[in-house]
Amino acid sequence: MWETIILTLKLASVTTLVLLVIGTPIAWWLARSNAWWKDAIGAIVALPLVLPPTVLGFYLLLALAPSSPLGQAATALFGHALPFTFAGLVIGSVIYSLPFIVQPVRNAFEAIGERPLEVASTLRASPFDVFFNIALPLARPGLLTGAVLGFAHTMGEFGVVLMIGGNIPGETRVLSVAIYDFVETLEWDKAHILAAGMLAFSFIVILVTMVIEKRMRKRLAGSD
Amino acid sequence: MSEIHARFKGTTGTFNLDIDFNLPATGVSALYGPSGCGKTTVLRCMAGLTQLATGNLTINGHVWQDEHTFIPVHERPLGYVFQEPSLFPHLSVDANLGFGQKRSKKNTGSLGFDKVVELLDLGDLLERSPLNLSRGERQRVAIGRALLCDPEILLMDEPLNALDQQSKNDILPFLQRLHDELAIPILYVSHELKEIEHLADHMILMEKGRVLTCGALTELLADPSWPLARMPDAASVLSGKVSAIDKEYGLSTVQLSGVELTVPGNVGVIGSHQRLRIIASDVALARDHAPQGSSILNGPVARIIDVRKNGPYSMTVFLKLGTGANGSEENGASLLSRITRKSWDSLALKKGDQVHALIKSVALAN
């Protein structure tokens, strides 16, 4: 059981980290760009919100299969095929949880407005400098929300995992799959422990986030 | 090559801008005009924040922008003060002030950190968060922050506009200190003539995206061709030197070209330059000499050089101070007088007449 819990936490942590690195620039671009095809990119990023996880998992399975071009590239890069591995699971989770990080971070960037960025540029800050030293610090509440949502969403994912990860203990067997298994095999007490643990964990995470976010906003509010 | 040349032409949104002006690269130049005439756009173009179809900008012989060049905002050696202070809320006042200083290439600026803190009286604010400052204090920090990146020109976009009267009165003296102590040119956008009369040396008059005219403030204020002298609160600005102080009555004498005026209060040490503001409706005219038994202290001789109707019953009279002997009125300071049409007719005044300008009150404008 501990193996499953640790694996799940590891998957969620790695996924959140990757999400922050990939999702933040996407959110910045979506918030700032005037390109006409911006909305199309936004829609693609948001797609996992409405797409059934099994559909996403199915296409990922096909895309990453050793016979596909993408799968061959991945095999060359990682040394093995990605489906039914931890790395494959991370890729699936990142795509699946992307909108949960991009949306709040994008909102936070948009809320900053043009002015602080313009002020920084008149104070000799290059665009990179502005991004790292003005935009990111001012978007902290959004980044926190995004990270927590991405983390929590990954913790609970099921459909994508089952499609491209399977159920290999210590490699791809995560909590939600384990709960399903326990229920299937009528081990209700074990299912109870995991389910109740998830419930308590989720509650605490959301509560703590809300409190921290509120304090962050207070510290940044009132500017003009 | 101590000059600013700017030419911008193009459209932003539905607004058409087409301006071209030259300014000396010293002192304070005011960009003045009604709201929405494009003053802020001009400033934004100069900073590189807005890019129009055509843009040329040369400052002190350095090309910032032309057909082939566009120096990006963060590489232009300028300071910009926005209408709202826009301090970075995640940084302390200290860090806000240092933001541009850290990033400016040459840290050998004439204005050190301590000097700016002293000039704008920021010493007590340094450790605080911008969120705990009053609006006036924030704007002072924003001005300091802009000065500390060692600019070659300071662009100020209605820095007093977002402030209440109290904060305005608090900041104005600081702006005057900048005017007196800074070597760099300041371009100051405002739609408040009174601010400009206090601060500016030159003025660019704008209307609907065009430059109407451009010149020395004292001349434009008293020029019959422009609308400034027709405004209800039209005033003249005169500059002179303190020549005597009467301690017993608390009066100072200010020497202008051709005449001396008496100003209430000890306005400064003898020899110091002062700027006087005289409201047109505070100036009455008398034919031969100043009337006896009047409380008015100043009744200098002046010559009528022009007159304009100001509505059906009021006249604006354009005067040059001094006797006008040997053509010296050419150099005399300009003064506006607002009198009734009845007075004008009953005194039978006309262009070229010598009169006494009875000045009810003179205020220091610096």
Coordinates of C-alpha atoms in Angstrom, one line a residue:
Chain A
M1 CA 0.0 0.0 0.0
W2 CA 2.8 2.5 0.9
E3 CA 4.5 1.7 -2.4
T4 CA 1.3 2.9 -4.2
I5 CA 1.0 6.0 -2.1
I6 CA 4.6 7.0 -2.6
L7 CA 4.4 6.3 -6.4
T8 CA 1.3 8.5 -6.6
L9 CA 2.9 11.4 -4.7
K10 CA 6.0 11.0 -6.9
L11 CA 3.9 11.1 -10.1
A12 CA 2.0 14.1 -8.9
S13 CA 5.1 16.0 -7.9
V14 CA 7.1 15.3 -11.1
T15 CA 4.0 16.2 -13.2
T16 CA 3.5 19.4 -11.3
L17 CA 7.1 20.4 -11.8
V18 CA 6.9 19.7 -15.5
L19 CA 3.6 21.5 -15.7
L20 CA 5.0 24.6 -14.1
V21 CA 8.0 24.7 -16.5
I22 CA 5.8 24.1 -19.6
G23 CA 2.5 25.6 -18.6
T24 CA 3.9 29.0 -17.4
P25 CA 5.4 30.1 -20.7
I26 CA 2.2 28.9 -22.5
A27 CA 0.1 30.9 -20.1
W28 CA 2.3 33.9 -20.6
W29 CA 2.0 33.6 -24.3
L30 CA -1.8 33.2 -24.2
A31 CA -2.0 36.2 -21.9
R32 CA 0.1 38.5 -24.0
S33 CA -0.1 37.4 -27.6
N34 CA -2.2 39.1 -30.2
A35 CA -1.9 36.3 -32.7
W36 CA -5.1 35.4 -34.4
W37 CA -4.6 31.7 -33.8
K38 CA -4.1 32.3 -30.1
D39 CA -7.7 31.0 -29.4
A40 CA -7.0 27.8 -31.2
I41 CA -4.0 27.1 -29.1
G42 CA -6.0 28.0 -26.0
A43 CA -8.7 25.6 -27.1
I44 CA -6.2 22.8 -27.6
V45 CA -4.7 23.4 -24.1
A46 CA -8.2 23.3 -22.6
L47 CA -9.3 20.2 -24.5
P48 CA -8.6 17.7 -21.7
L49 CA -11.2 19.5 -19.6
V50 CA -14.0 18.1 -21.7
L51 CA -12.4 15.1 -23.4
P52 CA -13.1 11.7 -21.7
P53 CA -9.8 10.6 -20.2
T54 CA -10.0 7.2 -21.9
V55 CA -10.1 9.0 -25.3
L56 CA -7.0 11.0 -24.4
G57 CA -5.4 7.8 -23.1
F58 CA -6.3 5.9 -26.2
Y59 CA -4.7 8.4 -28.6
L60 CA -1.6 8.7 -26.3
L61 CA -1.3 5.0 -26.4
L62 CA -1.4 5.0 -30.2
A63 CA 1.0 8.0 -30.4
L64 CA 3.6 6.6 -28.1
A65 CA 3.4 3.0 -29.4
P66 CA 6.9 1.7 -30.4
S67 CA 5.7 1.5 -34.0
S68 CA 4.6 5.1 -34.3
P69 CA 7.1 7.9 -35.4
L70 CA 6.7 9.6 -32.1
G71 CA 7.1 6.3 -30.2
Q72 CA 10.3 5.6 -32.1
A73 CA 11.7 9.0 -31.2
A74 CA 10.8 8.5 -27.6
T75 CA 12.4 5.0 -27.6
A76 CA 15.5 6.5 -29.0
L77 CA 15.5 9.2 -26.3
F78 CA 14.5 7.1 -23.3
G79 CA 15.9 3.8 -24.3
H80 CA 12.6 2.0 -24.1
A81 CA 9.0 2.4 -25.2
L82 CA 6.9 4.8 -23.0
P83 CA 3.5 3.1 -22.6
F84 CA 3.3 1.2 -19.3
T85 CA 6.2 3.1 -17.8
F86 CA 6.4 5.9 -15.2
A87 CA 7.8 8.3 -17.8
G88 CA 4.8 7.5 -20.1
L89 CA 2.5 8.2 -17.1
V90 CA 4.1 11.6 -16.5
I91 CA 3.6 12.6 -20.2
G92 CA 0.0 11.5 -20.0
S93 CA -0.6 13.4 -16.7
V94 CA 1.1 16.5 -18.0
I95 CA -1.2 16.7 -21.0
Y96 CA -4.3 15.7 -19.0
S97 CA -3.6 18.4 -16.2
L98 CA -2.3 21.2 -18.5
P99 CA -5.5 23.3 -18.4
F100 CA -5.6 23.2 -14.7
I101 CA -2.3 25.1 -14.5
V102 CA -2.5 27.2 -17.6
Q103 CA -5.9 28.8 -16.9
P104 CA -5.2 30.2 -13.4
V105 CA -1.7 31.3 -14.4
R106 CA -3.0 32.9 -17.5
N107 CA -5.6 34.7 -15.5
A108 CA -3.0 35.9 -13.0
F109 CA -0.8 37.2 -15.8
E110 CA -3.7 39.0 -17.4
A111 CA -4.7 40.6 -14.1
I112 CA -1.2 42.2 -13.8
G113 CA -2.1 44.4 -16.7
E114 CA 0.2 46.3 -19.1
R115 CA 1.3 49.0 -16.7
P116 CA 3.8 47.3 -14.3
L117 CA 5.5 45.7 -17.3
E118 CA 5.8 49.0 -19.1
V119 CA 7.1 50.7 -16.0
A120 CA 9.8 47.9 -15.7
S121 CA 10.8 48.4 -19.3
T122 CA 11.3 52.1 -18.8
L123 CA 13.5 51.2 -15.9
R124 CA 15.9 49.3 -18.2
A125 CA 14.5 45.8 -17.7
S126 CA 14.7 43.6 -20.8
P127 CA 11.7 41.4 -21.7
F128 CA 13.2 38.4 -19.9
D129 CA 14.0 40.5 -16.9
V130 CA 10.4 41.8 -16.8
F131 CA 9.1 38.2 -17.0
F132 CA 11.2 36.8 -14.2
N133 CA 11.3 39.8 -11.9
I134 CA 7.9 41.5 -12.3
A135 CA 5.4 39.1 -14.0
L136 CA 6.3 35.9 -12.1
P137 CA 6.4 37.5 -8.6
L138 CA 3.1 39.4 -9.3
A139 CA 1.5 36.1 -10.6
R140 CA 2.4 34.1 -7.5
P141 CA -1.1 33.6 -6.3
G142 CA -2.1 32.2 -9.7
L143 CA 1.0 30.0 -9.9
L144 CA 0.2 28.5 -6.4
T145 CA -3.4 27.8 -7.4
G146 CA -2.3 26.3 -10.7
A147 CA 0.4 24.1 -9.0
V148 CA -2.1 22.8 -6.4
L149 CA -4.8 22.1 -8.9
G150 CA -2.4 20.3 -11.2
F151 CA -1.0 18.3 -8.3
A152 CA -4.5 17.3 -6.9
H153 CA -5.8 16.6 -10.3
T154 CA -2.9 14.3 -11.1
M155 CA -3.3 12.5 -7.7
G156 CA -6.8 11.5 -8.7
E157 CA -6.5 10.6 -12.3
F158 CA -7.7 7.2 -13.4
G159 CA -8.7 6.9 -17.0
V160 CA -5.5 8.1 -18.7
V161 CA -3.4 6.0 -16.2
L162 CA -5.3 2.9 -16.9
M163 CA -5.0 3.3 -20.7
I164 CA -1.3 4.1 -21.0
G165 CA 0.1 3.0 -17.6
G166 CA -1.8 -0.1 -16.8
N167 CA -1.5 -1.5 -13.3
I168 CA 2.2 -2.4 -12.6
P169 CA 3.0 -2.2 -8.8
G170 CA 5.8 0.3 -8.1
E171 CA 5.8 1.5 -11.7
T172 CA 2.3 2.6 -12.8
R173 CA -0.1 1.4 -10.1
V174 CA -1.4 4.7 -8.5
L175 CA -3.9 5.3 -5.8
S176 CA -7.1 5.6 -7.8
V177 CA -6.3 2.4 -9.6
A178 CA -5.5 0.7 -6.3
I179 CA -8.8 1.8 -4.8
Y180 CA -10.6 0.4 -7.9
D181 CA -8.7 -2.9 -7.5
F182 CA -9.5 -3.2 -3.8
V183 CA -13.2 -2.6 -4.5
E184 CA -13.2 -5.2 -7.3
T185 CA -11.6 -7.8 -5.0
L186 CA -14.0 -6.8 -2.1
E187 CA -11.2 -5.5 0.1
W188 CA -13.4 -2.7 1.4
D189 CA -11.4 -1.8 4.5
K190 CA -8.3 -1.1 2.4
A191 CA -10.3 0.8 -0.1
H192 CA -11.7 2.8 2.8
I193 CA -8.3 3.7 4.2
L194 CA -7.1 5.0 0.8
A195 CA -10.3 6.8 -0.1
A196 CA -10.6 8.5 3.3
G197 CA -6.9 9.4 3.1
M198 CA -7.4 11.0 -0.3
L199 CA -10.4 12.9 1.0
A200 CA -8.6 14.2 4.1
F201 CA -5.5 15.1 2.0
S202 CA -7.5 16.9 -0.7
F203 CA -9.4 18.9 1.9
I204 CA -6.2 20.0 3.8
V205 CA -4.4 20.9 0.5
I206 CA -7.3 23.0 -0.7
L207 CA -7.7 24.7 2.7
V208 CA -4.0 25.5 3.1
T209 CA -3.8 26.8 -0.5
M210 CA -6.8 29.1 0.0
V211 CA -5.3 30.6 3.2
I212 CA -1.9 31.1 1.6
E213 CA -3.4 32.6 -1.6
K214 CA -5.5 35.0 0.4
R215 CA -2.4 36.3 2.2
M216 CA -0.4 36.6 -1.0
R217 CA -3.2 38.6 -2.6
K218 CA -3.4 40.9 0.4
R219 CA 0.3 41.5 0.2
L220 CA 0.1 42.4 -3.5
A221 CA -3.2 44.3 -3.4
G222 CA -3.8 47.9 -3.1
S223 CA -1.2 48.8 -5.6
D224 CA -2.3 51.1 -8.4
Chain B
M1 CA 23.6 69.5 -30.4
S2 CA 21.7 70.1 -27.2
E3 CA 18.4 69.6 -28.8
I4 CA 15.4 67.3 -29.0
H5 CA 13.8 66.7 -32.3
A6 CA 10.7 64.6 -32.5
R7 CA 8.4 63.7 -35.4
F8 CA 5.7 61.1 -35.1
K9 CA 3.0 60.3 -37.5
G10 CA 0.5 57.5 -37.5
T11 CA -2.7 56.0 -36.1
T12 CA -3.4 54.2 -32.9
G13 CA -6.9 52.8 -32.7
T14 CA -9.0 55.6 -34.2
F15 CA -6.6 58.4 -33.1
N16 CA -4.5 60.2 -35.6
L17 CA -1.2 61.7 -34.4
D18 CA 0.9 63.9 -36.6
I19 CA 3.5 66.0 -34.7
D20 CA 6.8 67.5 -35.3
F21 CA 8.7 69.7 -32.9
N22 CA 12.1 70.8 -31.8
L23 CA 12.9 71.7 -28.2
P24 CA 16.0 72.8 -26.4
A25 CA 17.4 70.0 -24.3
T26 CA 17.4 72.0 -21.1
G27 CA 14.8 73.0 -18.5
V28 CA 11.2 72.0 -18.4
S29 CA 9.1 71.8 -21.5
A30 CA 5.3 71.4 -21.1
L31 CA 3.1 69.5 -23.5
Y32 CA -0.2 71.2 -23.0
G33 CA -3.6 70.7 -24.6
P34 CA -7.1 69.4 -23.8
S35 CA -7.6 65.8 -22.6
G36 CA -7.5 63.4 -25.5
C37 CA -5.3 65.6 -27.8
G38 CA -2.5 63.1 -27.9
K39 CA -0.1 64.4 -25.3
T40 CA 0.3 61.0 -23.6
T41 CA 0.7 59.3 -27.0
V42 CA 3.6 61.7 -27.8
L43 CA 5.3 60.8 -24.6
R44 CA 4.7 57.0 -25.1
C45 CA 6.2 57.3 -28.7
M46 CA 9.2 59.1 -27.3
A47 CA 9.7 56.3 -24.8
G48 CA 9.2 53.6 -27.4
L49 CA 6.1 52.2 -25.6
T50 CA 4.0 53.0 -28.7
Q51 CA 5.2 52.6 -32.2
L52 CA 3.6 54.5 -35.0
A53 CA 4.0 54.1 -38.7
T54 CA 6.5 57.0 -38.9
G55 CA 8.8 58.0 -36.0
N56 CA 11.9 60.1 -35.8
L57 CA 13.5 61.0 -32.5
T58 CA 16.9 62.5 -31.9
I59 CA 18.1 63.5 -28.5
N60 CA 21.3 65.4 -28.0
G61 CA 22.5 64.1 -31.4
H62 CA 21.7 60.5 -30.6
V63 CA 19.2 58.8 -32.9
W64 CA 16.7 56.9 -30.8
Q65 CA 14.4 56.2 -33.7
D66 CA 14.3 56.7 -37.5
E67 CA 13.5 54.8 -40.6
H68 CA 16.1 52.2 -39.8
T69 CA 16.6 52.4 -36.1
F70 CA 14.3 51.6 -33.2
I71 CA 16.0 51.4 -29.9
P72 CA 13.8 49.3 -27.6
V73 CA 12.3 50.9 -24.5
H74 CA 14.6 49.3 -22.0
E75 CA 17.7 50.6 -23.9
R76 CA 16.6 54.2 -24.1
P77 CA 18.3 56.3 -21.5
L78 CA 15.1 58.0 -20.2
G79 CA 13.1 58.2 -17.0
Y80 CA 9.3 57.9 -17.3
V81 CA 6.8 58.9 -14.6
F82 CA 3.4 57.6 -15.3
Q83 CA 0.1 59.2 -14.2
E84 CA -0.3 56.6 -11.5
P85 CA 2.8 55.9 -9.4
S86 CA 2.7 52.2 -10.4
L87 CA 5.2 51.1 -7.8
F88 CA 5.9 47.4 -7.7
P89 CA 3.8 46.0 -4.9
H90 CA 6.1 43.0 -4.2
L91 CA 9.1 45.2 -3.6
S92 CA 9.9 47.6 -0.8
V93 CA 10.3 51.3 -1.4
D94 CA 14.0 50.8 -1.3
A95 CA 14.0 48.0 -3.9
N96 CA 11.6 50.0 -6.1
L97 CA 14.0 52.9 -6.1
G98 CA 16.9 50.6 -6.8
F99 CA 15.2 48.7 -9.6
G100 CA 16.3 51.0 -12.5
Q101 CA 19.5 52.0 -10.9
K102 CA 20.7 48.4 -10.7
R103 CA 20.0 48.0 -14.4
S104 CA 21.2 51.2 -15.9
K105 CA 24.5 50.7 -17.7
K106 CA 26.5 53.6 -16.3
N107 CA 26.2 53.9 -12.6
T108 CA 28.2 57.1 -12.5
G109 CA 25.1 59.3 -12.8
S110 CA 25.2 62.8 -11.5
L111 CA 22.4 61.8 -9.1
G112 CA 23.4 59.3 -6.5
F113 CA 20.9 57.4 -4.4
D114 CA 21.5 59.6 -1.4
K115 CA 21.0 62.8 -3.4
V116 CA 17.7 61.6 -4.8
V117 CA 16.5 60.5 -1.4
E118 CA 17.4 63.9 -0.1
L119 CA 15.9 65.8 -3.1
L120 CA 12.5 64.0 -2.7
D121 CA 12.6 63.6 1.0
L122 CA 12.3 59.8 0.9
G123 CA 14.5 58.9 3.9
D124 CA 11.6 57.9 6.2
L125 CA 9.9 55.7 3.5
L126 CA 12.7 53.4 2.4
E127 CA 11.9 50.4 4.6
R128 CA 8.2 50.5 4.0
S129 CA 6.0 48.7 1.6
P130 CA 4.5 50.8 -1.2
L131 CA 1.1 49.7 -0.1
N132 CA 1.4 51.7 3.1
L133 CA 2.2 55.0 1.5
S134 CA -0.1 57.9 0.6
R135 CA -0.6 58.6 -3.1
G136 CA 1.6 61.6 -2.9
E137 CA 4.4 59.7 -1.3
R138 CA 4.1 56.9 -3.9
Q139 CA 4.4 59.4 -6.7
R140 CA 7.5 60.9 -5.1
V141 CA 9.0 57.4 -5.0
A142 CA 8.1 56.8 -8.6
I143 CA 9.8 60.1 -9.6
G144 CA 12.9 59.1 -7.6
R145 CA 12.9 55.6 -9.2
A146 CA 12.9 57.2 -12.6
L147 CA 15.6 59.6 -11.8
L148 CA 17.9 56.9 -10.4
C149 CA 18.3 55.1 -13.7
D150 CA 20.4 58.1 -14.8
P151 CA 18.2 59.4 -17.6
E152 CA 19.2 61.8 -20.3
I153 CA 15.6 63.0 -20.4
L154 CA 12.8 62.8 -17.9
L155 CA 9.3 62.2 -19.3
M156 CA 6.4 63.0 -16.9
D157 CA 2.8 62.1 -17.8
E158 CA 0.5 64.3 -15.7
P159 CA 2.3 63.1 -12.5
L160 CA -0.1 65.2 -10.4
N161 CA -3.3 64.3 -12.1
A162 CA -4.3 61.3 -9.9
L163 CA -3.6 63.2 -6.7
D164 CA -5.9 65.2 -4.5
Q165 CA -5.3 68.9 -4.0
Q166 CA -3.4 68.3 -0.7
S167 CA -0.9 65.8 -2.3
K168 CA -0.6 68.1 -5.3
N169 CA 0.5 71.0 -3.1
D170 CA 2.9 68.6 -1.3
I171 CA 4.6 67.5 -4.6
L172 CA 4.7 70.7 -6.5
P173 CA 7.7 72.1 -4.5
F174 CA 9.6 68.9 -5.2
L175 CA 9.0 69.3 -8.9
Q176 CA 10.2 72.8 -8.7
R177 CA 13.4 71.6 -6.9
L178 CA 13.9 69.1 -9.8
H179 CA 13.5 72.0 -12.2
D180 CA 16.1 74.0 -10.3
E181 CA 18.6 71.2 -9.6
L182 CA 18.5 68.8 -12.6
A183 CA 20.7 69.3 -15.6
I184 CA 18.6 67.0 -17.8
P185 CA 15.5 68.2 -19.7
I186 CA 12.1 67.4 -18.5
L187 CA 9.1 66.9 -20.8
Y188 CA 6.0 67.4 -18.7
V189 CA 2.5 66.5 -19.9
S190 CA -0.3 68.4 -18.3
H191 CA -3.7 69.8 -19.0
E192 CA -3.5 72.1 -16.0
L193 CA -2.2 75.4 -17.1
K194 CA -1.5 76.4 -13.5
E195 CA 1.0 73.5 -13.0
I196 CA 2.7 74.6 -16.2
E197 CA 2.9 78.2 -15.2
H198 CA 4.7 77.0 -12.1
L199 CA 7.2 74.7 -13.7
A200 CA 7.7 75.1 -17.4
D201 CA 10.2 77.1 -19.4
H202 CA 9.0 76.1 -22.8
M203 CA 5.6 74.9 -24.0
I204 CA 4.2 72.8 -26.8
L205 CA 0.6 73.6 -27.5
M206 CA -1.3 70.6 -28.8
E207 CA -4.8 70.1 -30.3
K208 CA -6.4 67.0 -31.9
G209 CA -3.1 65.2 -32.5
R210 CA -1.3 68.2 -33.9
V211 CA 1.2 70.7 -32.6
L212 CA -0.4 74.2 -32.7
T213 CA 2.8 76.0 -31.7
C214 CA 5.9 75.7 -29.6
G215 CA 7.9 78.3 -27.8
A216 CA 8.9 80.0 -24.6
L217 CA 6.2 79.8 -21.9
T218 CA 6.2 83.5 -21.1
E219 CA 5.7 84.5 -24.7
L220 CA 3.1 81.9 -25.6
L221 CA 1.0 82.9 -22.5
A222 CA 0.9 86.5 -23.8
D223 CA 0.6 85.8 -27.5
P224 CA -2.7 87.1 -28.9
S225 CA -2.6 84.4 -31.7
W226 CA -3.1 81.5 -29.2
P227 CA -6.0 80.6 -27.1
L228 CA -4.1 80.8 -23.8
A229 CA -4.6 84.5 -23.3
R230 CA -8.4 84.1 -23.9
M231 CA -9.0 81.6 -21.1
P232 CA -11.0 82.9 -18.1
D233 CA -8.1 82.5 -15.7
A234 CA -5.4 83.7 -18.1
A235 CA -2.2 84.8 -16.4
S236 CA 1.2 86.2 -17.2
V237 CA 4.4 84.7 -16.0
L238 CA 7.4 87.0 -15.6
S239 CA 10.8 86.2 -14.4
G240 CA 13.2 88.4 -12.6
K241 CA 15.8 88.8 -9.9
V242 CA 15.3 89.8 -6.3
S243 CA 16.9 93.2 -5.9
A244 CA 15.9 94.4 -2.5
I245 CA 14.1 93.2 0.6
D246 CA 12.1 95.4 3.0
K247 CA 12.2 93.7 6.3
E248 CA 10.0 96.1 8.1
Y249 CA 7.0 95.6 5.8
G250 CA 7.9 92.1 4.7
L251 CA 8.2 93.0 1.0
S252 CA 10.6 92.0 -1.7
T253 CA 11.5 93.9 -4.8
V254 CA 11.9 91.9 -8.0
Q255 CA 13.7 93.4 -10.9
L256 CA 12.2 92.6 -14.3
S257 CA 13.4 93.8 -17.6
G258 CA 12.5 97.5 -17.5
V259 CA 10.6 97.7 -14.3
E260 CA 10.6 96.7 -10.6
L261 CA 7.7 95.0 -8.9
T262 CA 7.0 94.8 -5.2
V263 CA 6.1 91.3 -4.0
P264 CA 4.7 90.5 -0.5
G265 CA 6.9 88.2 1.6
N266 CA 10.6 87.5 1.7
V267 CA 10.7 85.7 -1.6
G268 CA 14.4 84.7 -1.6
V269 CA 17.9 86.0 -1.2
I270 CA 19.0 89.1 -3.2
G271 CA 20.2 88.1 -6.6
S272 CA 18.1 84.9 -6.8
H273 CA 15.9 84.3 -9.8
Q274 CA 12.1 84.2 -9.2
R275 CA 9.1 83.6 -11.3
L276 CA 6.0 85.8 -10.8
R277 CA 2.5 85.0 -11.8
I278 CA 0.0 87.7 -12.4
I279 CA -3.6 86.9 -13.2
A280 CA -5.0 89.0 -16.1
S281 CA -8.1 90.1 -14.2
D282 CA -5.9 91.4 -11.3
V283 CA -4.4 94.0 -13.7
A284 CA -6.3 97.3 -14.1
L285 CA -5.3 100.1 -16.4
A286 CA -5.0 103.8 -15.7
R287 CA -4.4 106.6 -18.2
D288 CA -1.7 109.0 -17.0
H289 CA -0.3 107.9 -13.7
A290 CA -1.1 105.6 -10.8
P291 CA -4.0 107.1 -8.8
Q292 CA -3.1 108.6 -5.5
G293 CA -4.5 107.1 -2.4
S294 CA -4.7 103.6 -3.6
S295 CA -3.6 100.5 -1.8
I296 CA -2.0 99.1 -4.9
L297 CA 1.7 98.8 -4.7
N298 CA 2.6 98.1 -8.3
G299 CA 1.6 100.5 -11.1
P300 CA 4.4 100.2 -13.6
V301 CA 4.3 102.0 -16.9
A302 CA 3.4 99.8 -19.8
R303 CA 2.5 100.1 -23.5
I304 CA -0.5 98.6 -25.1
I305 CA 0.7 96.4 -28.0
D306 CA -2.5 94.6 -28.8
V307 CA -6.1 94.0 -27.7
R308 CA -8.7 91.3 -28.2
K309 CA -12.3 91.1 -27.4
N310 CA -13.0 88.5 -24.8
G311 CA -16.7 87.9 -25.1
P312 CA -19.1 90.8 -25.7
Y313 CA -18.3 92.9 -22.6
S314 CA -14.7 92.2 -21.8
M315 CA -11.3 93.0 -23.3
T316 CA -7.9 91.3 -23.0
V317 CA -5.2 93.9 -23.3
F318 CA -1.6 92.8 -24.2
L319 CA 1.0 95.0 -22.6
K320 CA 4.8 95.3 -22.6
L321 CA 6.2 96.7 -19.4
G322 CA 8.5 99.7 -19.5
T323 CA 8.3 103.2 -20.9
G324 CA 8.9 102.1 -24.4
A325 CA 11.5 104.9 -24.9
N326 CA 14.2 104.0 -27.5
G327 CA 12.0 101.0 -28.5
S328 CA 12.9 99.3 -25.3
E329 CA 9.4 97.7 -25.1
E330 CA 10.7 95.1 -27.4
N331 CA 12.6 93.7 -24.4
G332 CA 10.0 94.5 -21.8
A333 CA 8.2 91.7 -20.1
S334 CA 4.7 90.8 -21.4
L335 CA 1.7 91.4 -19.2
L336 CA -2.0 90.6 -19.7
S337 CA -4.8 92.8 -18.5
R338 CA -8.5 91.9 -18.5
I339 CA -10.8 94.9 -18.3
T340 CA -14.4 95.7 -19.2
R341 CA -15.3 97.0 -22.6
K342 CA -16.8 100.0 -20.8
S343 CA -13.5 100.9 -19.3
W344 CA -11.7 100.4 -22.5
D345 CA -14.1 102.8 -24.3
S346 CA -14.4 105.4 -21.5
L347 CA -10.6 105.6 -21.3
A348 CA -10.4 105.8 -25.1
L349 CA -7.5 103.4 -25.1
K350 CA -5.9 102.2 -28.3
K351 CA -2.9 100.3 -29.4
G352 CA 0.4 102.1 -28.8
D353 CA -0.9 104.0 -25.8
Q354 CA 1.2 104.3 -22.7
V355 CA -0.7 103.3 -19.5
H356 CA -0.1 102.4 -15.9
A357 CA -0.7 98.7 -15.2
L358 CA -2.2 98.6 -11.7
I359 CA -1.4 95.2 -10.4
K360 CA -3.6 94.1 -7.5
S361 CA -1.7 91.1 -6.6
V362 CA 1.5 89.4 -7.6
A363 CA 2.1 85.8 -6.6
L364 CA 5.4 83.9 -6.6
A365 CA 5.1 81.0 -9.0
N366 CA 8.0 78.9 -7.9

